[in-house]
PDB file of N, CA, C and O in Angstrom:
ATOM      1  N   MET A   1      88.624  76.215  96.050  1.00  0.00           N
ATOM      2  CA  MET A   1      89.876  76.904  95.914  1.00  0.00           C
ATOM      3  C   MET A   1      89.812  78.290  96.561  1.00  0.00           C
ATOM      4  O   MET A   1      90.777  78.750  97.139  1.00  0.00           O
ATOM      5  N   LYS A   2      88.647  78.950  96.459  1.00  0.00           N
ATOM      6  CA  LYS A   2      88.511  80.269  97.054  1.00  0.00           C
ATOM      7  C   LYS A   2      88.678  80.200  98.566  1.00  0.00           C
ATOM      8  O   LYS A   2      89.284  81.074  99.157  1.00  0.00           O
ATOM      9  N   ARG A   3      88.107  79.164  99.159  1.00  0.00           N
ATOM     10  CA  ARG A   3      88.145  79.044 100.615  1.00  0.00           C
ATOM     11  C   ARG A   3      89.591  78.966 101.103  1.00  0.00           C
ATOM     12  O   ARG A   3      89.931  79.580 102.112  1.00  0.00           O
ATOM     13  N   ASN A   4      90.438  78.235 100.393  1.00  0.00           N
ATOM     14  CA  ASN A   4      91.848  78.142 100.787  1.00  0.00           C
ATOM     15  C   ASN A   4      92.542  79.497 100.698  1.00  0.00           C
ATOM     16  O   ASN A   4      93.362  79.832 101.549  1.00  0.00           O
ATOM     17  N   ARG A   5      92.196  80.270  99.690  1.00  0.00           N
ATOM     18  CA  ARG A   5      92.794  81.598  99.539  1.00  0.00           C
ATOM     19  C   ARG A   5      92.372  82.516 100.678  1.00  0.00           C
ATOM     20  O   ARG A   5      93.176  83.270 101.217  1.00  0.00           O
ATOM     21  N   TYR A   6      91.088  82.462 101.056  1.00  0.00           N
ATOM     22  CA  TYR A   6      90.607  83.280 102.164  1.00  0.00           C
ATOM     23  C   TYR A   6      91.330  82.918 103.462  1.00  0.00           C
ATOM     24  O   TYR A   6      91.726  83.797 104.222  1.00  0.00           O
ATOM     25  N   ILE A   7      91.489  81.630 103.704  1.00  0.00           N
ATOM     26  CA  ILE A   7      92.164  81.189 104.923  1.00  0.00           C
ATOM     27  C   ILE A   7      93.626  81.613 104.909  1.00  0.00           C
ATOM     28  O   ILE A   7      94.160  82.067 105.933  1.00  0.00           O
ATOM     29  N   LEU A   8      94.278  81.488 103.769  1.00  0.00           N
ATOM     30  CA  LEU A   8      95.675  81.922 103.663  1.00  0.00           C
ATOM     31  C   LEU A   8      95.805  83.424 103.929  1.00  0.00           C
ATOM     32  O   LEU A   8      96.696  83.859 104.665  1.00  0.00           O
ATOM     33  N   CYS A   9      94.904  84.219 103.354  1.00  0.00           N
ATOM     34  CA  CYS A   9      94.949  85.667 103.585  1.00  0.00           C
ATOM     35  C   CYS A   9      94.690  86.004 105.047  1.00  0.00           C
ATOM     36  O   CYS A   9      95.309  86.910 105.600  1.00  0.00           O
ATOM     37  N   MET A  10      93.785  85.267 105.698  1.00  0.00           N
ATOM     38  CA  MET A  10      93.539  85.497 107.121  1.00  0.00           C
ATOM     39  C   MET A  10      94.772  85.168 107.948  1.00  0.00           C
ATOM     40  O   MET A  10      95.115  85.897 108.883  1.00  0.00           O
ATOM     41  N   LEU A  11      95.443  84.081 107.621  1.00  0.00           N
ATOM     42  CA  LEU A  11      96.648  83.718 108.355  1.00  0.00           C
ATOM     43  C   LEU A  11      97.755  84.754 108.168  1.00  0.00           C
ATOM     44  O   LEU A  11      98.438  85.130 109.127  1.00  0.00           O
ATOM     45  N   LEU A  12      97.928  85.227 106.934  1.00  0.00           N
ATOM     46  CA  LEU A  12      98.938  86.253 106.680  1.00  0.00           C
ATOM     47  C   LEU A  12      98.612  87.559 107.404  1.00  0.00           C
ATOM     48  O   LEU A  12      99.493  88.200 107.976  1.00  0.00           O
ATOM     49  N   CYS A  13      97.363  87.938 107.393  1.00  0.00           N
ATOM     50  CA  CYS A  13      96.957  89.160 108.076  1.00  0.00           C
ATOM     51  C   CYS A  13      97.133  88.998 109.589  1.00  0.00           C
ATOM     52  O   CYS A  13      97.595  89.917 110.270  1.00  0.00           O
ATOM     53  N   GLY A  14      96.785  87.847 110.122  1.00  0.00           N
ATOM     54  CA  GLY A  14      96.992  87.587 111.544  1.00  0.00           C
ATOM     55  C   GLY A  14      98.461  87.641 111.920  1.00  0.00           C
ATOM     56  O   GLY A  14      98.826  88.177 112.979  1.00  0.00           O
ATOM     57  N   TRP A  15      99.306  87.111 111.043  1.00  0.00           N
ATOM     58  CA  TRP A  15     100.749  87.153 111.302  1.00  0.00           C
ATOM     59  C   TRP A  15     101.245  88.600 111.297  1.00  0.00           C
ATOM     60  O   TRP A  15     102.066  88.980 112.140  1.00  0.00           O
ATOM     61  N   MET A  16     100.748  89.409 110.347  1.00  0.00           N
ATOM     62  CA  MET A  16     101.173  90.811 110.307  1.00  0.00           C
ATOM     63  C   MET A  16     100.722  91.569 111.553  1.00  0.00           C
ATOM     64  O   MET A  16     101.466  92.384 112.092  1.00  0.00           O
ATOM     65  N   ILE A  17      99.500  91.313 112.029  1.00  0.00           N
ATOM     66  CA  ILE A  17      99.028  91.964 113.250  1.00  0.00           C
ATOM     67  C   ILE A  17      99.864  91.501 114.444  1.00  0.00           C
ATOM     68  O   ILE A  17     100.246  92.305 115.298  1.00  0.00           O
ATOM     69  N   TYR A  18     100.164  90.215 114.497  1.00  0.00           N
ATOM     70  CA  TYR A  18     100.972  89.677 115.596  1.00  0.00           C
ATOM     71  C   TYR A  18     102.376  90.289 115.596  1.00  0.00           C
ATOM     72  O   TYR A  18     102.922  90.608 116.644  1.00  0.00           O
ATOM     73  N   TYR A  19     102.936  90.463 114.414  1.00  0.00           N
ATOM     74  CA  TYR A  19     104.289  90.993 114.296  1.00  0.00           C
ATOM     75  C   TYR A  19     104.333  92.500 114.537  1.00  0.00           C
ATOM     76  O   TYR A  19     105.207  93.018 115.232  1.00  0.00           O
ATOM     77  N   ALA A  20     103.395  93.232 113.950  1.00  0.00           N
ATOM     78  CA  ALA A  20     103.444  94.693 114.002  1.00  0.00           C
ATOM     79  C   ALA A  20     102.700  95.286 115.188  1.00  0.00           C
ATOM     80  O   ALA A  20     102.961  96.430 115.561  1.00  0.00           O
ATOM     81  N   GLY A  21     101.776  94.539 115.775  1.00  0.00           N
ATOM     82  CA  GLY A  21     100.965  95.072 116.871  1.00  0.00           C
ATOM     83  C   GLY A  21     101.765  95.665 118.018  1.00  0.00           C
ATOM     84  O   GLY A  21     101.511  96.801 118.439  1.00  0.00           O
ATOM     85  N   PRO A  22     102.741  94.936 118.555  1.00  0.00           N
ATOM     86  CA  PRO A  22     103.508  95.503 119.672  1.00  0.00           C
ATOM     87  C   PRO A  22     104.362  96.711 119.281  1.00  0.00           C
ATOM     88  O   PRO A  22     104.713  97.526 120.132  1.00  0.00           O
ATOM     89  N   LYS A  23     104.684  96.853 118.006  1.00  0.00           N
ATOM     90  CA  LYS A  23     105.540  97.957 117.562  1.00  0.00           C
ATOM     91  C   LYS A  23     104.753  99.226 117.256  1.00  0.00           C
ATOM     92  O   LYS A  23     105.335 100.298 117.137  1.00  0.00           O
ATOM     93  N   LEU A  24     103.431  99.102 117.103  1.00  0.00           N
ATOM     94  CA  LEU A  24     102.607 100.267 116.792  1.00  0.00           C
ATOM     95  C   LEU A  24     102.326 101.048 118.076  1.00  0.00           C
ATOM     96  O   LEU A  24     101.951 100.478 119.096  1.00  0.00           O
ATOM     97  N   GLN A  25     102.492 102.344 118.012  1.00  0.00           N
ATOM     98  CA  GLN A  25     102.255 103.231 119.149  1.00  0.00           C
ATOM     99  C   GLN A  25     100.872 103.871 118.987  1.00  0.00           C
ATOM    100  O   GLN A  25     100.743 104.969 118.459  1.00  0.00           O
ATOM    101  N   VAL A  26      99.834 103.161 119.443  1.00  0.00           N
ATOM    102  CA  VAL A  26      98.457 103.615 119.248  1.00  0.00           C
ATOM    103  C   VAL A  26      98.176 104.886 120.051  1.00  0.00           C
ATOM    104  O   VAL A  26      97.454 105.773 119.599  1.00  0.00           O
ATOM    105  N   PHE A  27      98.755 105.011 121.244  1.00  0.00           N
ATOM    106  CA  PHE A  27      98.443 106.140 122.118  1.00  0.00           C
ATOM    107  C   PHE A  27      99.400 107.324 121.940  1.00  0.00           C
ATOM    108  O   PHE A  27      99.379 108.264 122.724  1.00  0.00           O
ATOM    109  N   GLU A  28     100.196 107.276 120.893  1.00  0.00           N
ATOM    110  CA  GLU A  28     101.128 108.365 120.598  1.00  0.00           C
ATOM    111  C   GLU A  28     100.357 109.520 119.954  1.00  0.00           C
ATOM    112  O   GLU A  28      99.431 109.313 119.180  1.00  0.00           O
ATOM    113  N   ALA A  29     100.747 110.725 120.255  1.00  0.00           N
ATOM    114  CA  ALA A  29     100.083 111.896 119.667  1.00  0.00           C
ATOM    115  C   ALA A  29     100.640 112.164 118.267  1.00  0.00           C
ATOM    116  O   ALA A  29     101.775 111.818 117.954  1.00  0.00           O
ATOM    117  N   GLY A  30      99.802 112.726 117.431  1.00  0.00           N
ATOM    118  CA  GLY A  30     100.250 113.129 116.106  1.00  0.00           C
ATOM    119  C   GLY A  30     100.068 112.055 115.052  1.00  0.00           C
ATOM    120  O   GLY A  30      99.228 111.167 115.157  1.00  0.00           O
ATOM    121  N   ALA A  31     100.905 112.171 114.025  1.00  0.00           N
ATOM    122  CA  ALA A  31     100.771 111.300 112.849  1.00  0.00           C
ATOM    123  C   ALA A  31     101.060 109.840 113.170  1.00  0.00           C
ATOM    124  O   ALA A  31     100.462 108.939 112.566  1.00  0.00           O
ATOM    125  N   GLU A  32     101.946 109.593 114.121  1.00  0.00           N
ATOM    126  CA  GLU A  32     102.289 108.209 114.455  1.00  0.00           C
ATOM    127  C   GLU A  32     101.083 107.470 115.042  1.00  0.00           C
ATOM    128  O   GLU A  32     100.810 106.323 114.688  1.00  0.00           O
ATOM    129  N   GLY A  33     100.355 108.113 115.920  1.00  0.00           N
ATOM    130  CA  GLY A  33      99.160 107.495 116.505  1.00  0.00           C
ATOM    131  C   GLY A  33      98.057 107.308 115.484  1.00  0.00           C
ATOM    132  O   GLY A  33      97.375 106.274 115.464  1.00  0.00           O
ATOM    133  N   ILE A  34      97.881 108.298 114.615  1.00  0.00           N
ATOM    134  CA  ILE A  34      96.854 108.186 113.568  1.00  0.00           C
ATOM    135  C   ILE A  34      97.196 107.051 112.620  1.00  0.00           C
ATOM    136  O   ILE A  34      96.329 106.265 112.222  1.00  0.00           O
ATOM    137  N   PHE A  35      98.470 106.933 112.248  1.00  0.00           N
ATOM    138  CA  PHE A  35      98.888 105.851 111.358  1.00  0.00           C
ATOM    139  C   PHE A  35      98.640 104.494 112.011  1.00  0.00           C
ATOM    140  O   PHE A  35      98.133 103.566 111.364  1.00  0.00           O
ATOM    141  N   ALA A  36      98.985 104.361 113.297  1.00  0.00           N
ATOM    142  CA  ALA A  36      98.823 103.079 113.979  1.00  0.00           C
ATOM    143  C   ALA A  36      97.355 102.670 114.058  1.00  0.00           C
ATOM    144  O   ALA A  36      97.004 101.517 113.785  1.00  0.00           O
ATOM    145  N   ILE A  37      96.496 103.611 114.405  1.00  0.00           N
ATOM    146  CA  ILE A  37      95.059 103.302 114.499  1.00  0.00           C
ATOM    147  C   ILE A  37      94.495 102.952 113.125  1.00  0.00           C
ATOM    148  O   ILE A  37      93.744 101.991 112.973  1.00  0.00           O
ATOM    149  N   THR A  38      94.882 103.719 112.112  1.00  0.00           N
ATOM    150  CA  THR A  38      94.399 103.455 110.752  1.00  0.00           C
ATOM    151  C   THR A  38      94.884 102.097 110.257  1.00  0.00           C
ATOM    152  O   THR A  38      94.108 101.333 109.660  1.00  0.00           O
ATOM    153  N   TRP A  39      96.148 101.778 110.523  1.00  0.00           N
ATOM    154  CA  TRP A  39      96.705 100.494 110.094  1.00  0.00           C
ATOM    155  C   TRP A  39      95.950  99.338 110.763  1.00  0.00           C
ATOM    156  O   TRP A  39      95.597  98.360 110.095  1.00  0.00           O
ATOM    157  N   LEU A  40      95.680  99.463 112.053  1.00  0.00           N
ATOM    158  CA  LEU A  40      94.947  98.403 112.754  1.00  0.00           C
ATOM    159  C   LEU A  40      93.515  98.276 112.245  1.00  0.00           C
ATOM    160  O   LEU A  40      92.996  97.161 112.111  1.00  0.00           O
ATOM    161  N   LEU A  41      92.868  99.401 111.957  1.00  0.00           N
ATOM    162  CA  LEU A  41      91.503  99.338 111.422  1.00  0.00           C
ATOM    163  C   LEU A  41      91.468  98.651 110.062  1.00  0.00           C
ATOM    164  O   LEU A  41      90.590  97.812 109.803  1.00  0.00           O
ATOM    165  N   PHE A  42      92.403  98.999 109.188  1.00  0.00           N
ATOM    166  CA  PHE A  42      92.454  98.332 107.876  1.00  0.00           C
ATOM    167  C   PHE A  42      92.747  96.835 108.026  1.00  0.00           C
ATOM    168  O   PHE A  42      92.162  96.006 107.321  1.00  0.00           O
ATOM    169  N   ALA A  43      93.646  96.478 108.936  1.00  0.00           N
ATOM    170  CA  ALA A  43      93.955  95.062 109.149  1.00  0.00           C
ATOM    171  C   ALA A  43      92.731  94.309 109.668  1.00  0.00           C
ATOM    172  O   ALA A  43      92.459  93.185 109.237  1.00  0.00           O
ATOM    173  N   LEU A  44      91.974  94.930 110.564  1.00  0.00           N
ATOM    174  CA  LEU A  44      90.763  94.280 111.065  1.00  0.00           C
ATOM    175  C   LEU A  44      89.690  94.172 109.984  1.00  0.00           C
ATOM    176  O   LEU A  44      88.946  93.187 109.941  1.00  0.00           O
ATOM    177  N   MET A  45      89.627  95.155 109.082  1.00  0.00           N
ATOM    178  CA  MET A  45      88.682  95.061 107.961  1.00  0.00           C
ATOM    179  C   MET A  45      89.061  93.926 107.019  1.00  0.00           C
ATOM    180  O   MET A  45      88.193  93.216 106.514  1.00  0.00           O
ATOM    181  N   VAL A  46      90.354  93.752 106.800  1.00  0.00           N
ATOM    182  CA  VAL A  46      90.815  92.643 105.958  1.00  0.00           C
ATOM    183  C   VAL A  46      90.448  91.311 106.599  1.00  0.00           C
ATOM    184  O   VAL A  46      89.954  90.395 105.941  1.00  0.00           O
ATOM    185  N   MET A  47      90.669  91.204 107.910  1.00  0.00           N
ATOM    186  CA  MET A  47      90.315  89.971 108.614  1.00  0.00           C
ATOM    187  C   MET A  47      88.812  89.708 108.531  1.00  0.00           C
ATOM    188  O   MET A  47      88.382  88.587 108.277  1.00  0.00           O
ATOM    189  N   ALA A  48      88.013  90.749 108.740  1.00  0.00           N
ATOM    190  CA  ALA A  48      86.558  90.596 108.690  1.00  0.00           C
ATOM    191  C   ALA A  48      86.086  90.203 107.289  1.00  0.00           C
ATOM    192  O   ALA A  48      85.211  89.343 107.135  1.00  0.00           O
ATOM    193  N   GLY A  49      86.662  90.806 106.271  1.00  0.00           N
ATOM    194  CA  GLY A  49      86.273  90.471 104.896  1.00  0.00           C
ATOM    195  C   GLY A  49      86.614  89.042 104.535  1.00  0.00           C
ATOM    196  O   GLY A  49      85.819  88.337 103.909  1.00  0.00           O
ATOM    197  N   ASN A  50      87.797  88.595 104.936  1.00  0.00           N
ATOM    198  CA  ASN A  50      88.174  87.215 104.630  1.00  0.00           C
ATOM    199  C   ASN A  50      87.368  86.218 105.455  1.00  0.00           C
ATOM    200  O   ASN A  50      87.007  85.150 104.960  1.00  0.00           O
ATOM    201  N   LEU A  51      87.051  86.560 106.687  1.00  0.00           N
ATOM    202  CA  LEU A  51      86.209  85.681 107.498  1.00  0.00           C
ATOM    203  C   LEU A  51      84.810  85.574 106.897  1.00  0.00           C
ATOM    204  O   LEU A  51      84.227  84.491 106.840  1.00  0.00           O
ATOM    205  N   THR A  52      84.298  86.693 106.412  1.00  0.00           N
ATOM    206  CA  THR A  52      83.000  86.671 105.735  1.00  0.00           C
ATOM    207  C   THR A  52      83.057  85.799 104.489  1.00  0.00           C
ATOM    208  O   THR A  52      82.132  85.036 104.205  1.00  0.00           O
ATOM    209  N   GLY A  53      84.152  85.900 103.745  1.00  0.00           N
ATOM    210  CA  GLY A  53      84.310  85.063 102.557  1.00  0.00           C
ATOM    211  C   GLY A  53      84.360  83.584 102.899  1.00  0.00           C
ATOM    212  O   GLY A  53      83.791  82.756 102.186  1.00  0.00           O
ATOM    213  N   VAL A  54      85.010  83.234 103.995  1.00  0.00           N
ATOM    214  CA  VAL A  54      85.077  81.821 104.399  1.00  0.00           C
ATOM    215  C   VAL A  54      83.714  81.328 104.831  1.00  0.00           C
ATOM    216  O   VAL A  54      83.267  80.243 104.450  1.00  0.00           O
ATOM    217  N   LEU A  55      83.009  82.133 105.623  1.00  0.00           N
ATOM    218  CA  LEU A  55      81.727  81.691 106.166  1.00  0.00           C
ATOM    219  C   LEU A  55      80.624  81.623 105.119  1.00  0.00           C
ATOM    220  O   LEU A  55      79.756  80.758 105.191  1.00  0.00           O
ATOM    221  N   TYR A  56      80.646  82.539 104.156  1.00  0.00           N
ATOM    222  CA  TYR A  56      79.551  82.598 103.195  1.00  0.00           C
ATOM    223  C   TYR A  56      79.897  82.066 101.817  1.00  0.00           C
ATOM    224  O   TYR A  56      79.105  82.205 100.898  1.00  0.00           O
ATOM    225  N   SER A  57      81.062  81.470 101.651  1.00  0.00           N
ATOM    226  CA  SER A  57      81.384  80.891 100.346  1.00  0.00           C
ATOM    227  C   SER A  57      80.606  79.592 100.191  1.00  0.00           C
ATOM    228  O   SER A  57      80.378  78.862 101.150  1.00  0.00           O
ATOM    229  N   SER A  58      80.191  79.331  98.975  1.00  0.00           N
ATOM    230  CA  SER A  58      79.405  78.132  98.726  1.00  0.00           C
ATOM    231  C   SER A  58      80.311  76.905  98.803  1.00  0.00           C
ATOM    232  O   SER A  58      81.443  76.911  98.331  1.00  0.00           O
ATOM    233  N   LYS A  59      79.780  75.890  99.422  1.00  0.00           N
ATOM    234  CA  LYS A  59      80.543  74.654  99.543  1.00  0.00           C
ATOM    235  C   LYS A  59      80.409  73.863  98.247  1.00  0.00           C
ATOM    236  O   LYS A  59      79.345  73.859  97.621  1.00  0.00           O
ATOM    237  N   PRO A  60      81.469  73.184  97.824  1.00  0.00           N
ATOM    238  CA  PRO A  60      81.356  72.385  96.597  1.00  0.00           C
ATOM    239  C   PRO A  60      80.364  71.248  96.800  1.00  0.00           C
ATOM    240  O   PRO A  60      80.350  70.598  97.841  1.00  0.00           O
ATOM    241  N   GLN A  61      79.519  71.057  95.787  1.00  0.00           N
ATOM    242  CA  GLN A  61      78.518  69.997  95.877  1.00  0.00           C
ATOM    243  C   GLN A  61      79.162  68.648  95.625  1.00  0.00           C
ATOM    244  O   GLN A  61      79.960  68.484  94.714  1.00  0.00           O
ATOM    245  N   LYS A  62      78.798  67.693  96.455  1.00  0.00           N
ATOM    246  CA  LYS A  62      79.258  66.328  96.246  1.00  0.00           C
ATOM    247  C   LYS A  62      78.048  65.506  95.838  1.00  0.00           C
ATOM    248  O   LYS A  62      77.001  65.545  96.475  1.00  0.00           O
ATOM    249  N   TYR A  63      78.213  64.773  94.769  1.00  0.00           N
ATOM    250  CA  TYR A  63      77.125  63.955  94.267  1.00  0.00           C
ATOM    251  C   TYR A  63      77.302  62.521  94.731  1.00  0.00           C
ATOM    252  O   TYR A  63      78.419  62.012  94.813  1.00  0.00           O
ATOM    253  N   ASP A  64      76.174  61.894  95.017  1.00  0.00           N
ATOM    254  CA  ASP A  64      76.208  60.452  95.282  1.00  0.00           C
ATOM    255  C   ASP A  64      76.414  59.739  93.956  1.00  0.00           C
ATOM    256  O   ASP A  64      76.313  60.316  92.890  1.00  0.00           O
ATOM    257  N   SER A  65      76.692  58.457  94.027  1.00  0.00           N
ATOM    258  CA  SER A  65      76.974  57.722  92.792  1.00  0.00           C
ATOM    259  C   SER A  65      75.768  57.701  91.862  1.00  0.00           C
ATOM    260  O   SER A  65      75.913  57.671  90.654  1.00  0.00           O
ATOM    261  N   GLY A  66      74.567  57.739  92.403  1.00  0.00           N
ATOM    262  CA  GLY A  66      73.389  57.677  91.550  1.00  0.00           C
ATOM    263  C   GLY A  66      72.730  59.016  91.313  1.00  0.00           C
ATOM    264  O   GLY A  66      71.715  59.091  90.642  1.00  0.00           O
ATOM    265  N   SER A  67      73.256  60.094  91.860  1.00  0.00           N
ATOM    266  CA  SER A  67      72.561  61.363  91.753  1.00  0.00           C
ATOM    267  C   SER A  67      73.245  62.360  90.818  1.00  0.00           C
ATOM    268  O   SER A  67      73.052  63.542  90.953  1.00  0.00           O
ATOM    269  N   TYR A  68      74.064  61.883  89.912  1.00  0.00           N
ATOM    270  CA  TYR A  68      74.675  62.788  88.941  1.00  0.00           C
ATOM    271  C   TYR A  68      73.588  63.350  88.045  1.00  0.00           C
ATOM    272  O   TYR A  68      72.646  62.653  87.687  1.00  0.00           O
ATOM    273  N   PRO A  69      73.710  64.587  87.687  1.00  0.00           N
ATOM    274  CA  PRO A  69      72.699  65.129  86.780  1.00  0.00           C
ATOM    275  C   PRO A  69      72.776  64.428  85.428  1.00  0.00           C
ATOM    276  O   PRO A  69      73.851  64.183  84.906  1.00  0.00           O
ATOM    277  N   LYS A  70      71.642  64.086  84.934  1.00  0.00           N
ATOM    278  CA  LYS A  70      71.574  63.361  83.665  1.00  0.00           C
ATOM    279  C   LYS A  70      71.820  64.331  82.514  1.00  0.00           C
ATOM    280  O   LYS A  70      71.291  65.429  82.491  1.00  0.00           O
ATOM    281  N   LYS A  71      72.631  63.907  81.592  1.00  0.00           N
ATOM    282  CA  LYS A  71      72.888  64.716  80.412  1.00  0.00           C
ATOM    283  C   LYS A  71      71.754  64.503  79.424  1.00  0.00           C
ATOM    284  O   LYS A  71      71.274  63.390  79.244  1.00  0.00           O
ATOM    285  N   ARG A  72      71.363  65.581  78.807  1.00  0.00           N
ATOM    286  CA  ARG A  72      70.320  65.465  77.797  1.00  0.00           C
ATOM    287  C   ARG A  72      70.928  64.906  76.531  1.00  0.00           C
ATOM    288  O   ARG A  72      71.979  65.345  76.082  1.00  0.00           O
ATOM    289  N   GLN A  73      70.264  63.923  75.988  1.00  0.00           N
ATOM    290  CA  GLN A  73      70.747  63.339  74.749  1.00  0.00           C
ATOM    291  C   GLN A  73      70.174  64.138  73.584  1.00  0.00           C
ATOM    292  O   GLN A  73      68.992  64.438  73.545  1.00  0.00           O
ATOM    293  N   LYS A  74      71.043  64.481  72.679  1.00  0.00           N
ATOM    294  CA  LYS A  74      70.599  65.231  71.508  1.00  0.00           C
ATOM    295  C   LYS A  74      69.993  64.261  70.506  1.00  0.00           C
ATOM    296  O   LYS A  74      70.489  63.159  70.305  1.00  0.00           O
ATOM    297  N   LYS A  75      68.933  64.705  69.889  1.00  0.00           N
ATOM    298  CA  LYS A  75      68.325  63.901  68.838  1.00  0.00           C
ATOM    299  C   LYS A  75      69.138  64.071  67.580  1.00  0.00           C
ATOM    300  O   LYS A  75      69.556  65.177  67.234  1.00  0.00           O
ATOM    301  N   LYS A  76      69.375  62.987  66.939  1.00  0.00           N
ATOM    302  CA  LYS A  76      70.103  63.048  65.682  1.00  0.00           C
ATOM    303  C   LYS A  76      69.103  63.378  64.578  1.00  0.00           C
ATOM    304  O   LYS A  76      68.146  62.664  64.351  1.00  0.00           O
ATOM    305  N   VAL A  77      69.358  64.480  63.934  1.00  0.00           N
ATOM    306  CA  VAL A  77      68.460  64.927  62.877  1.00  0.00           C
ATOM    307  C   VAL A  77      69.214  64.780  61.563  1.00  0.00           C
ATOM    308  O   VAL A  77      70.313  65.304  61.395  1.00  0.00           O
ATOM    309  N   ARG A  78      68.612  64.035  60.660  1.00  0.00           N
ATOM    310  CA  ARG A  78      69.241  63.862  59.350  1.00  0.00           C
ATOM    311  C   ARG A  78      68.273  64.381  58.302  1.00  0.00           C
ATOM    312  O   ARG A  78      67.085  64.057  58.306  1.00  0.00           O
ATOM    313  N   SER A  79      68.765  65.168  57.471  1.00  0.00           N
ATOM    314  CA  SER A  79      67.931  65.651  56.386  1.00  0.00           C
ATOM    315  C   SER A  79      68.651  65.351  55.072  1.00  0.00           C
ATOM    316  O   SER A  79      69.850  65.582  54.945  1.00  0.00           O
ATOM    317  N   PHE A  80      67.894  64.815  54.164  1.00  0.00           N
ATOM    318  CA  PHE A  80      68.450  64.472  52.863  1.00  0.00           C
ATOM    319  C   PHE A  80      67.819  65.373  51.819  1.00  0.00           C
ATOM    320  O   PHE A  80      66.635  65.343  51.593  1.00  0.00           O
ATOM    321  N   HIS A  81      68.647  66.215  51.256  1.00  0.00           N
ATOM    322  CA  HIS A  81      68.171  67.098  50.193  1.00  0.00           C
ATOM    323  C   HIS A  81      68.719  66.540  48.883  1.00  0.00           C
ATOM    324  O   HIS A  81      69.895  66.316  48.740  1.00  0.00           O
ATOM    325  N   GLY A  82      67.875  66.345  47.993  1.00  0.00           N
ATOM    326  CA  GLY A  82      68.422  65.806  46.781  1.00  0.00           C
ATOM    327  C   GLY A  82      67.644  65.981  45.571  1.00  0.00           C
ATOM    328  O   GLY A  82      66.766  66.402  45.112  1.00  0.00           O
TER     329      GLY A  82
END
């Protein structure tokens, strides 16, 4: 389930970069340029973090029909006090 969330977040972040990238004025002087560069850096960090989550998330284990872990059987203990 985590892997699907990471992929969804990557797709959403990619869509935001695709949509906002052409509108950001990176080479503009002043606050507008600083905002654009900062926004792109944060977006790339989000992409990198989600990609790391996808690559390093543990894969769900699949068991063969005969390799299920055996459950320990509890010993039935009866004590008669009388």
